[in-house]
Short mmCIF file of C-alpha atoms in Angstrom, two decimals:
data_model
loop_
_atom_site.label_atom_id
_atom_site.label_comp_id
_atom_site.label_asym_id
_atom_site.label_seq_id
_atom_site.Cartn_x
_atom_site.Cartn_y
_atom_site.Cartn_z
CA PHE A 1 -109.07 78.01 108.86
CA ILE A 2 -107.79 81.12 110.58
CA ARG A 3 -104.17 80.02 110.10
CA LEU A 4 -104.76 79.20 106.43
CA GLY A 5 -106.40 82.62 105.88
CA LEU A 6 -103.54 84.39 107.65
CA PHE A 7 -101.00 82.43 105.58
CA LEU A 8 -102.74 83.41 102.33
CA LYS A 9 -102.88 87.08 103.33
CA VAL A 10 -99.16 87.09 104.16
CA ALA A 11 -98.33 85.26 100.92
CA VAL A 12 -100.37 87.74 98.86
CA CYS A 13 -98.78 90.74 100.62
CA VAL A 14 -95.26 89.37 100.10
CA GLY A 15 -96.05 88.70 96.44
CA VAL A 16 -97.41 92.21 95.93
CA GLN A 17 -94.41 93.82 97.59
CA HIS A 18 -91.87 91.88 95.51
CA VAL A 19 -90.32 94.23 92.96
CA TRP A 20 -88.71 92.82 89.87
CA GLY A 21 -85.33 94.17 88.81
CA ILE A 22 -83.82 94.98 85.46
CA GLU A 23 -80.07 95.17 84.80
CA VAL A 24 -78.56 97.69 82.40
CA PHE A 25 -75.04 97.37 80.96
CA THR A 26 -73.06 100.19 79.32
CA THR A 27 -69.47 101.00 78.43
CA SER A 28 -68.04 103.11 81.25
CA GLU A 29 -66.06 105.52 79.05
CA VAL A 30 -66.02 106.34 75.33
CA GLU A 31 -63.83 108.74 73.35
CA ALA A 32 -64.87 110.31 70.05
CA VAL A 33 -63.18 112.69 67.65
CA ASN A 34 -64.92 116.04 67.15
CA GLY A 35 -67.19 115.88 64.10
CA THR A 36 -67.46 112.07 63.93
CA SER A 37 -70.15 109.61 65.02
CA VAL A 38 -70.04 107.49 68.16
CA LYS A 39 -72.26 104.66 69.36
CA LEU A 40 -73.29 104.69 73.02
CA LYS A 41 -73.92 101.04 73.80
CA CYS A 42 -76.63 100.01 76.25
CA THR A 43 -77.88 96.46 76.71
CA PHE A 44 -80.19 95.04 79.34
CA SER A 45 -81.46 91.86 80.93
CA SER A 46 -84.99 91.42 82.24
CA THR A 47 -86.75 88.68 84.16
CA GLN A 48 -89.90 89.40 82.13
CA PRO A 49 -90.60 88.67 78.46
CA VAL A 50 -89.47 91.49 76.19
CA SER A 51 -91.81 93.05 73.64
CA LEU A 52 -91.84 96.21 71.57
CA GLN A 53 -95.02 97.34 73.33
CA THR A 54 -93.77 97.01 76.91
CA VAL A 55 -90.14 98.21 76.88
CA THR A 56 -89.32 101.90 77.25
CA VAL A 57 -85.84 103.37 77.01
CA SER A 58 -84.72 106.80 78.13
CA TRP A 59 -81.35 108.45 77.75
CA ASP A 60 -80.42 111.41 79.93
CA PHE A 61 -77.40 113.71 79.67
CA ARG A 62 -75.40 115.45 82.41
CA SER A 63 -72.74 117.84 81.12
CA ILE A 64 -69.36 118.11 82.81
CA THR A 65 -70.28 121.61 83.98
CA SER A 66 -73.70 120.74 85.47
CA LYS A 67 -75.11 118.45 88.14
CA SER A 68 -78.60 118.36 86.64
CA THR A 69 -79.66 115.99 83.87
CA GLU A 70 -81.75 116.56 80.79
CA ARG A 71 -83.71 114.02 78.74
CA MET A 72 -82.09 113.74 75.34
CA PHE A 73 -83.76 110.62 73.88
CA TYR A 74 -86.81 108.44 74.49
CA TYR A 75 -88.01 105.16 72.96
CA GLN A 76 -91.43 103.51 73.33
CA GLU A 77 -92.40 101.43 70.31
CA ASP A 78 -90.78 104.17 68.20
CA PRO A 79 -87.72 106.39 68.72
CA TYR A 80 -88.31 109.95 69.87
CA PRO A 81 -85.14 111.96 69.22
CA PRO A 82 -84.88 115.46 70.64
CA GLU A 83 -86.69 118.21 68.75
CA LYS A 84 -84.74 121.06 70.35
CA GLY A 85 -81.54 121.72 72.26
CA ILE A 86 -77.93 120.80 71.52
CA PHE A 87 -78.80 117.21 70.51
CA LYS A 88 -81.39 118.13 67.86
CA GLY A 89 -80.45 116.31 64.64
CA HIS A 90 -77.56 114.47 66.32
CA VAL A 91 -79.20 111.41 67.96
CA LYS A 92 -80.15 108.21 66.12
CA TRP A 93 -81.69 105.01 67.52
CA SER A 94 -79.24 102.11 67.06
CA GLY A 95 -80.90 99.58 69.34
CA ASP A 96 -83.01 96.48 68.87
CA ILE A 97 -85.45 95.85 71.73
CA MET A 98 -85.97 92.19 70.83
CA ARG A 99 -82.20 91.66 71.20
CA LYS A 100 -82.22 93.63 74.47
CA ASP A 101 -80.20 96.44 72.91
CA ALA A 102 -81.03 100.06 73.78
CA SER A 103 -78.04 101.75 72.09
CA ILE A 104 -78.04 105.14 70.40
CA THR A 105 -75.60 106.85 68.04
CA LEU A 106 -74.50 110.48 68.29
CA ASN A 107 -73.69 111.97 64.89
CA ASP A 108 -71.34 114.89 64.24
CA VAL A 109 -70.31 115.08 67.91
CA LEU A 110 -69.40 118.46 69.36
CA PRO A 111 -67.26 119.44 72.37
CA THR A 112 -70.51 120.41 74.16
CA PHE A 113 -71.38 116.69 74.15
CA ASN A 114 -68.71 116.00 76.79
CA GLY A 115 -70.40 114.52 79.83
CA THR A 116 -72.24 111.54 81.28
CA TYR A 117 -74.98 109.67 79.41
CA ILE A 118 -77.45 107.66 81.47
CA CYS A 119 -79.40 104.77 79.94
CA GLN A 120 -82.53 103.56 81.73
CA VAL A 121 -84.71 100.68 80.58
CA VAL A 122 -88.16 99.74 81.93
CA ASN A 123 -89.96 96.47 81.09
CA PRO A 124 -93.00 96.19 83.40
CA PRO A 125 -93.16 94.79 85.95
CA ASP A 126 -89.34 95.12 85.78
CA ALA A 127 -89.41 98.81 86.59
CA HIS A 128 -86.64 99.12 89.14
CA GLY A 129 -83.02 98.27 88.76
CA SER A 130 -79.75 99.72 87.72
CA THR A 131 -79.12 102.45 85.18
CA GLY A 132 -76.10 102.44 82.93
CA GLU A 133 -73.74 105.39 82.69
CA THR A 134 -71.25 106.23 79.96
CA ILE A 135 -68.79 109.11 80.09
CA LEU A 136 -68.17 110.61 76.65
CA ARG A 137 -64.98 112.55 75.94
CA VAL A 138 -64.90 114.51 72.68
CA VAL A 139 -61.36 115.20 71.49
CA ASN A 140 -60.15 117.50 68.71
CA LYS A 141 -58.49 116.00 65.68
CA GLU A 142 -55.63 117.40 63.69
CA THR A 143 -56.94 118.31 60.28
CA LEU A 144 -55.33 116.85 57.19
CA SER A 145 -54.08 120.27 56.11
CA GLU A 146 -52.30 120.79 59.44
CA ILE A 147 -50.65 117.37 59.19
CA SER A 148 -49.70 118.03 55.56
CA LEU A 149 -48.23 121.41 56.49
CA LEU A 150 -46.21 119.88 59.32
CA ALA A 151 -44.96 117.08 57.04
CA ALA A 152 -44.01 119.64 54.36
CA ILE A 153 -42.06 121.74 56.88
CA VAL A 154 -40.18 118.74 58.28
CA GLY A 155 -39.58 117.25 54.81
CA GLY A 156 -38.48 120.60 53.37
CA SER A 157 -36.08 121.20 56.27
CA CYS A 158 -34.54 117.77 55.79
CA ALA A 159 -34.20 118.37 52.04
CA VAL A 160 -32.47 121.75 52.58
CA ILE A 161 -30.04 120.19 55.09
CA LEU A 162 -29.25 117.34 52.66
CA VAL A 163 -28.65 119.82 49.79
CA PHE A 164 -26.26 121.91 51.93
CA LEU A 165 -24.50 118.76 53.11
CA GLY A 166 -24.15 117.58 49.52
CA ILE A 167 -22.72 120.95 48.42
CA PHE A 168 -20.31 120.97 51.37
CA ILE A 169 -19.02 117.47 50.54
CA ALA A 170 -18.74 118.29 46.81
CA VAL A 171 -16.72 121.46 47.52
CA LYS A 172 -14.41 119.54 49.90
CA MET A 173 -13.81 116.82 47.33
CA TYR A 174 -13.26 119.37 44.57
CA ARG A 175 -10.69 121.23 46.67
CA LYS A 176 -8.95 118.00 47.64
CA ASN A 177 -8.72 116.89 43.98
CA ASN A 178 -7.45 120.33 42.91
CA ASN A 179 -4.81 120.34 45.67
CA LYS A 180 -3.67 116.84 44.62
CA LYS A 181 -3.42 117.85 40.95
CA ASP A 182 -1.58 121.03 41.97
CA ILE A 183 0.95 119.01 43.97
CA GLU A 184 1.44 116.51 41.12
CA MET A 185 1.95 119.33 38.67
CA ARG A 186 4.57 120.97 40.86
CA LEU A 187 6.32 117.64 41.35
CA GLY A 188 6.30 117.13 37.61
CA GLU A 189 7.80 120.57 37.03
CA TYR A 190 10.32 119.97 39.77
CA ARG A 191 11.53 116.73 38.14
CA LYS A 192 11.84 118.34 34.72
CA ASP A 193 14.03 121.15 36.03
CA PRO A 194 17.65 120.08 35.24
CA THR A 195 19.11 122.51 37.71
CA VAL A 196 17.61 120.62 40.60
CA TRP A 197 20.28 117.85 40.36
#
């Protein structure tokens, strides 16, 4: 009986100390054009059943100029977007817990959004595991007016060169034709002159 009791105590202790893990998957790097929207994908796998009441999702942000992180989004049964700070009005829940999707969308991205986004999912007792990180790079776009201006300058330059080239060729041909007529006229006069023989 002592051995059986010891075995049960060890089994219970091992069972209590076992920690379930959760795996989080994200895209390592994403690029977005300034002023557009970008989806930060985050999916997860859990050894436990998933439900809207048990899963919590948190997104943290670390800017490229800082080593500290700040909470910028939280989900537990409902999305809780930030109410202040640089992300206020810019973060939208794009996930579906029942499909193991914890993605968010950043709207009207700004250069200050450059940095690392960390997705963490908890589904008790799956509380420990990996976090997913995505590096976001916000790039500037050339505006349509700048592209139009550049196209107009290049197109206008080409048109001016073609006009000058056309004038140059026309003048050359005109001179050549005039010289030919001049020579023919002189030859004609030369043949009519009876004193030439």
